[in-house]
Coordinates of C-alpha atoms in Angstrom, one line a residue:
M112 CA 162.0 -38.5 231.4
S113 CA 158.3 -37.9 231.2
A114 CA 156.4 -34.7 231.8
L115 CA 154.9 -36.4 234.8
D116 CA 158.3 -37.3 236.1
L117 CA 159.4 -33.7 235.7
Y118 CA 156.3 -32.5 237.6
L119 CA 156.9 -34.8 240.5
K120 CA 160.6 -34.0 240.8
E121 CA 159.8 -30.2 240.7
H122 CA 157.0 -30.2 243.2
Y123 CA 157.3 -33.3 245.4
L124 CA 159.9 -35.4 247.3
N125 CA 160.2 -39.1 247.2
K126 CA 160.2 -40.9 250.5
A127 CA 164.0 -41.0 251.0
K128 CA 164.3 -37.2 250.2
F129 CA 161.3 -36.4 252.4
A130 CA 162.8 -38.4 255.3
A131 CA 166.1 -36.5 254.8
V132 CA 164.3 -33.2 255.0
C133 CA 162.6 -34.3 258.2
N134 CA 165.9 -35.6 259.5
C135 CA 164.4 -39.1 260.1
T136 CA 164.2 -42.5 258.4
A137 CA 161.7 -43.8 255.9
T138 CA 160.6 -46.3 258.5
E139 CA 159.7 -43.4 260.9
I140 CA 157.6 -41.8 258.1
D141 CA 155.7 -45.0 257.6
T142 CA 155.1 -45.3 261.4
L143 CA 153.7 -41.8 261.6
I144 CA 151.4 -42.4 258.6
Q145 CA 150.1 -45.6 260.2
A146 CA 149.6 -43.7 263.5
Q147 CA 147.6 -41.0 261.7
L148 CA 150.2 -38.4 262.6
L149 CA 151.2 -37.6 259.0
P150 CA 149.5 -37.5 255.6
A151 CA 150.0 -40.5 253.2
P152 CA 151.9 -39.8 250.0
S153 CA 149.9 -38.0 247.4
Y154 CA 151.3 -40.1 244.6
V155 CA 152.6 -43.6 244.4
V156 CA 154.3 -44.7 241.2
T157 CA 154.8 -48.5 240.8
E158 CA 157.6 -50.4 239.1
S159 CA 155.1 -51.3 236.4
A160 CA 154.7 -47.6 235.4
R161 CA 151.3 -46.9 237.0
I162 CA 150.7 -43.9 239.2
Y163 CA 148.1 -43.8 242.0
S164 CA 146.8 -40.3 242.8
A165 CA 145.1 -39.5 246.1
V166 CA 142.4 -37.7 244.0
F167 CA 142.3 -39.2 240.5
G168 CA 143.1 -42.9 241.1
E169 CA 145.2 -45.0 238.8
M170 CA 146.8 -43.7 235.6
D171 CA 149.7 -44.4 233.2
A172 CA 153.1 -43.3 234.4
A173 CA 155.5 -44.4 231.6
G174 CA 158.9 -42.8 232.0
T175 CA 158.4 -41.9 235.7
D176 CA 160.6 -43.1 238.5
A177 CA 158.8 -45.5 240.9
G178 CA 158.3 -44.3 244.5
E179 CA 156.1 -42.6 247.0
Y180 CA 155.9 -38.8 246.6
F181 CA 155.2 -36.3 249.4
H182 CA 154.6 -32.5 249.3
P183 CA 157.5 -30.7 250.9
A184 CA 155.1 -28.8 253.1
N185 CA 154.4 -32.1 254.9
A186 CA 157.7 -31.4 256.8
V187 CA 155.6 -28.9 258.7
W188 CA 153.2 -31.6 259.7
Y189 CA 156.1 -33.9 260.6
N190 CA 157.3 -31.3 263.1
K191 CA 153.8 -30.8 264.5
A192 CA 153.5 -34.6 265.0
Q193 CA 156.8 -34.7 266.8
A194 CA 155.7 -31.8 269.1
A195 CA 152.5 -33.7 269.8
I196 CA 154.4 -36.9 270.6
A197 CA 156.8 -35.0 272.9
A198 CA 153.9 -33.3 274.8
H199 CA 151.3 -36.0 274.9
G200 CA 152.9 -39.4 274.4
D201 CA 150.3 -42.1 273.7
Q202 CA 147.6 -39.4 273.3
A203 CA 149.5 -37.7 270.5
A204 CA 147.4 -38.9 267.6
Q205 CA 144.2 -37.9 269.4
V206 CA 145.5 -34.4 270.2
F207 CA 146.9 -34.0 266.7
R208 CA 143.5 -34.8 265.2
Q209 CA 141.7 -32.5 267.6
N210 CA 144.1 -29.6 266.8
F211 CA 143.6 -30.1 263.1
M212 CA 139.8 -30.3 263.4
Q213 CA 139.6 -27.2 265.6
E214 CA 141.8 -25.1 263.4
F215 CA 139.7 -26.2 260.4
V216 CA 136.4 -25.4 262.1
D217 CA 137.7 -22.0 263.2
A218 CA 138.9 -21.2 259.7
I219 CA 135.6 -22.3 258.1
T220 CA 133.7 -20.1 260.6
E221 CA 135.8 -17.1 259.7
L222 CA 135.5 -17.8 256.0
N223 CA 131.8 -18.0 256.3
T224 CA 131.7 -14.3 257.2
T225 CA 134.6 -13.0 255.1
L226 CA 134.5 -15.0 251.9
W227 CA 131.5 -17.2 251.2
H228 CA 128.3 -18.3 253.0
V229 CA 128.9 -22.0 253.8
Q230 CA 125.3 -23.1 253.6
D231 CA 125.6 -26.6 255.0
S232 CA 127.4 -25.4 258.1
F233 CA 125.8 -22.0 258.9
T234 CA 122.4 -20.4 258.7
S235 CA 121.8 -17.1 256.9
D236 CA 122.2 -15.2 260.1
G237 CA 125.4 -17.0 261.0
A238 CA 124.2 -19.6 263.5
V239 CA 126.2 -22.9 263.4
I240 CA 124.7 -26.0 261.9
S241 CA 126.6 -28.4 264.1
A242 CA 126.0 -31.5 262.0
G243 CA 127.1 -29.9 258.8
L244 CA 130.2 -28.3 260.3
Q245 CA 131.2 -31.6 261.9
T246 CA 130.7 -33.4 258.6
R247 CA 133.0 -30.9 256.9
A248 CA 135.6 -31.3 259.6
D249 CA 135.5 -35.1 259.4
F250 CA 135.8 -35.0 255.6
A251 CA 138.7 -32.7 255.8
W252 CA 140.5 -34.9 258.3
Q253 CA 140.1 -38.0 256.3
H254 CA 141.3 -36.4 253.1
F255 CA 144.2 -34.8 255.0
L256 CA 145.3 -38.3 256.0
M257 CA 144.9 -39.6 252.5
G258 CA 147.3 -37.0 251.1
T259 CA 144.5 -35.3 249.1
F260 CA 145.3 -31.8 250.2
S261 CA 149.0 -32.3 249.6
L262 CA 148.0 -32.9 246.0
C263 CA 145.5 -30.0 245.4
V264 CA 146.6 -27.2 247.8
A265 CA 149.6 -25.2 246.8
N266 CA 150.9 -24.7 250.3
P267 CA 149.1 -27.1 252.7
V268 CA 151.0 -26.0 255.8
S269 CA 147.9 -25.6 258.0
A270 CA 144.3 -26.6 258.3
A271 CA 143.4 -22.9 257.7
A272 CA 145.3 -22.9 254.4
I273 CA 143.4 -26.0 253.4
A274 CA 140.1 -24.5 254.4
R275 CA 140.7 -21.3 252.4
K276 CA 141.5 -23.2 249.2
E277 CA 138.4 -25.4 249.7
I278 CA 136.0 -22.4 250.2
L279 CA 137.6 -20.4 247.3
Q280 CA 136.9 -23.4 245.1
E281 CA 133.3 -23.7 246.4
K282 CA 132.6 -20.0 245.8
L283 CA 134.1 -20.0 242.3
S284 CA 132.3 -23.1 241.4
A285 CA 129.0 -21.8 242.5
L286 CA 129.3 -18.5 240.7
T287 CA 130.5 -20.1 237.4
D288 CA 128.5 -23.3 237.3
H289 CA 131.7 -25.2 238.0
G290 CA 133.4 -23.3 235.3
N291 CA 130.8 -24.3 232.6
K292 CA 129.3 -20.8 232.3
R293 CA 130.8 -19.0 229.4
I294 CA 129.0 -15.6 229.0
Y295 CA 129.6 -12.9 231.7
S296 CA 128.7 -9.3 232.0
T297 CA 131.6 -6.9 232.4
A298 CA 130.7 -6.3 236.0
E299 CA 130.5 -10.0 236.7
A300 CA 133.9 -10.6 235.1
K301 CA 135.6 -7.8 237.0
D302 CA 134.2 -9.3 240.3
L303 CA 135.3 -12.8 239.4
L304 CA 138.8 -12.2 238.1
P305 CA 140.3 -11.5 241.5
L306 CA 138.6 -14.6 242.8
V307 CA 140.2 -16.6 240.0
D308 CA 143.6 -15.2 240.9
D309 CA 143.2 -16.0 244.5
Y310 CA 142.2 -19.6 243.7
A311 CA 145.1 -19.9 241.3
H312 CA 147.4 -18.9 244.1
A313 CA 145.9 -21.3 246.6
A314 CA 145.5 -24.4 244.3
M315 CA 148.2 -26.8 243.1
W316 CA 149.1 -27.0 239.4
F317 CA 148.2 -30.7 239.2
S318 CA 150.3 -33.2 237.3
P319 CA 150.0 -33.7 233.5
A320 CA 148.2 -37.0 234.1
E321 CA 145.5 -35.2 236.0
Y322 CA 145.3 -31.8 234.5
P323 CA 142.6 -32.4 231.9
R324 CA 140.2 -33.3 234.7
C325 CA 141.3 -31.0 237.5
S326 CA 139.7 -27.9 239.0
R327 CA 142.5 -25.6 238.1
K328 CA 141.9 -26.2 234.4
R329 CA 138.1 -25.5 234.7
L330 CA 138.3 -22.7 237.2
V331 CA 141.5 -20.9 236.2
D332 CA 142.9 -21.7 232.8
D333 CA 139.6 -22.3 230.9
L334 CA 137.7 -19.6 232.8
R335 CA 140.1 -16.7 232.8
P336 CA 140.0 -16.1 229.0
H337 CA 136.2 -15.7 229.1
L338 CA 136.4 -13.2 231.9
L339 CA 139.1 -11.2 230.1
T340 CA 137.0 -11.2 226.9
A341 CA 134.0 -9.9 228.9
I342 CA 136.1 -7.1 230.4
A343 CA 137.6 -6.1 227.1
A344 CA 134.1 -5.9 225.5

């Protein structure tokens, strides 16, 4: 069993297990994905030992069981999809999308005032830049459907949780030159360390195949030692 296989088994469910958690069939999962009422699997491992990641593309997957892998939190989205179908019938997919987009926009609006100025979506005095905010919401929706957030967000149970992880990453990236900055004052380090901890809590661990290129390595594991050194000095 490979390290990748262990990671997938610890943090994800194959389609059969995911369907069992949702108390439905694998065919129903496929139907909801096709109808844009459920995220696609974040990982697909082929019989030829290749893995396809929603973020990092194709990689080697030797020693890893073939299958489609879903974040357990997607069961929450399955239940939301079923509620939309029950309430809205043929309009369920449209309502599901609208609800996601509105929650995401509301979360970004709040985060702009409480966490980080989202420059492409709000002016310095807080006025909405409609085109920028719509672009963000559209981007988030597409990546939600692709399974991206089920790969990179630790607990993607809501559009608000997704938005928070995204803005935490943006803020941390901006203040650290995407994790490339190495020298910090003591004051800078003390301000940044809680932000690193918040991001570490919000972000997924990433699989061994992806870890060398992932944001968690740059913005948590590589960055934290430099901040601790600056504080100690």
